[in-house]
């Protein structure tokens, strides 16, 4: 499943190829994605020039003067810029053509992704309006997180994975950031001091930035590449390493389940 760094990498890879380009045609082969592709998408986009490809959380926003296509890649979705006229394979659900030469293609075997259309402010859309701040902006800092965790008796890992608290911290990056910050994932959110929240917010920014930087080497995969773009492998310190030695202290990494998601931590480095 693409997480925030993958979505940001996709945005950076694709934006230069679609921004400033005029949409000549939209072909929808399959409307039954997570939510039906609205019939307003084709007339909304066709003839419009893409002004900006931006991102909010894990949503990509393909904006033009007449409105915005809201795209989510779900579990298995991918976007690629290809030569127009390239045959559609199975699961190639939507093509957005830019003249006779280029197109943006959405491929999604499991169809948990979506492509919606809005003529209103996309940030006010029901899917986006209640999202928490972006983790890499100044709005997300220790005092914000500390304040959001007051009165919350859930675990800190569950709190930072809540998109109403902060967007884009998925299971992998939550585990990694808690390790970097030395915070045990089961610690009750409202018991964490401002100092430790400072370490944690810094760790979240650090692991996400490092993943985006690692993704930079895969940017060309989104344009004219053979096959589908893969998600980059990351240097993970705890995630998926149960039973292996901690890279910092040598103790065995342990695994537990929090909110039905696998969590990995070092019992020595991450204090309760
Ligand atoms: Zn350790």
JSON list of C-alpha atoms and ligand atoms in Angstrom, two decimals, residues 179 246-251 253 266-270, ligand 1:
[
{"chain": "A", "resi": 179, "resn": "UNK", "atom": "CA", "xyz": [11.87, 3.64, 17.64]},
{"chain": "A", "resi": 246, "resn": "UNK", "atom": "CA", "xyz": [18.15, -4.11, 17.58]},
{"chain": "A", "resi": 247, "resn": "UNK", "atom": "CA", "xyz": [20.54, -2.05, 15.47]},
{"chain": "A", "resi": 248, "resn": "UNK", "atom": "CA", "xyz": [21.21, 0.21, 18.47]},
{"chain": "A", "resi": 249, "resn": "UNK", "atom": "CA", "xyz": [21.55, -2.18, 21.45]},
{"chain": "A", "resi": 250, "resn": "UNK", "atom": "CA", "xyz": [21.48, -5.76, 20.13]},
{"chain": "A", "resi": 251, "resn": "UNK", "atom": "CA", "xyz": [18.39, -6.89, 22.07]},
{"chain": "A", "resi": 253, "resn": "UNK", "atom": "CA", "xyz": [13.10, -6.69, 18.41]},
{"chain": "A", "resi": 266, "resn": "UNK", "atom": "CA", "xyz": [12.93, -2.65, 20.97]},
{"chain": "A", "resi": 267, "resn": "UNK", "atom": "CA", "xyz": [12.03, -3.32, 24.64]},
{"chain": "A", "resi": 268, "resn": "UNK", "atom": "CA", "xyz": [15.34, -1.78, 25.74]},
{"chain": "A", "resi": 269, "resn": "UNK", "atom": "CA", "xyz": [15.51, 1.38, 23.61]},
{"chain": "A", "resi": 270, "resn": "UNK", "atom": "CA", "xyz": [11.81, 2.24, 23.76]},
{"chain": "B", "resi": 1, "resn": "LIG", "atom": "ZN1", "xyz": [17.48, -1.43, 21.25]}
]
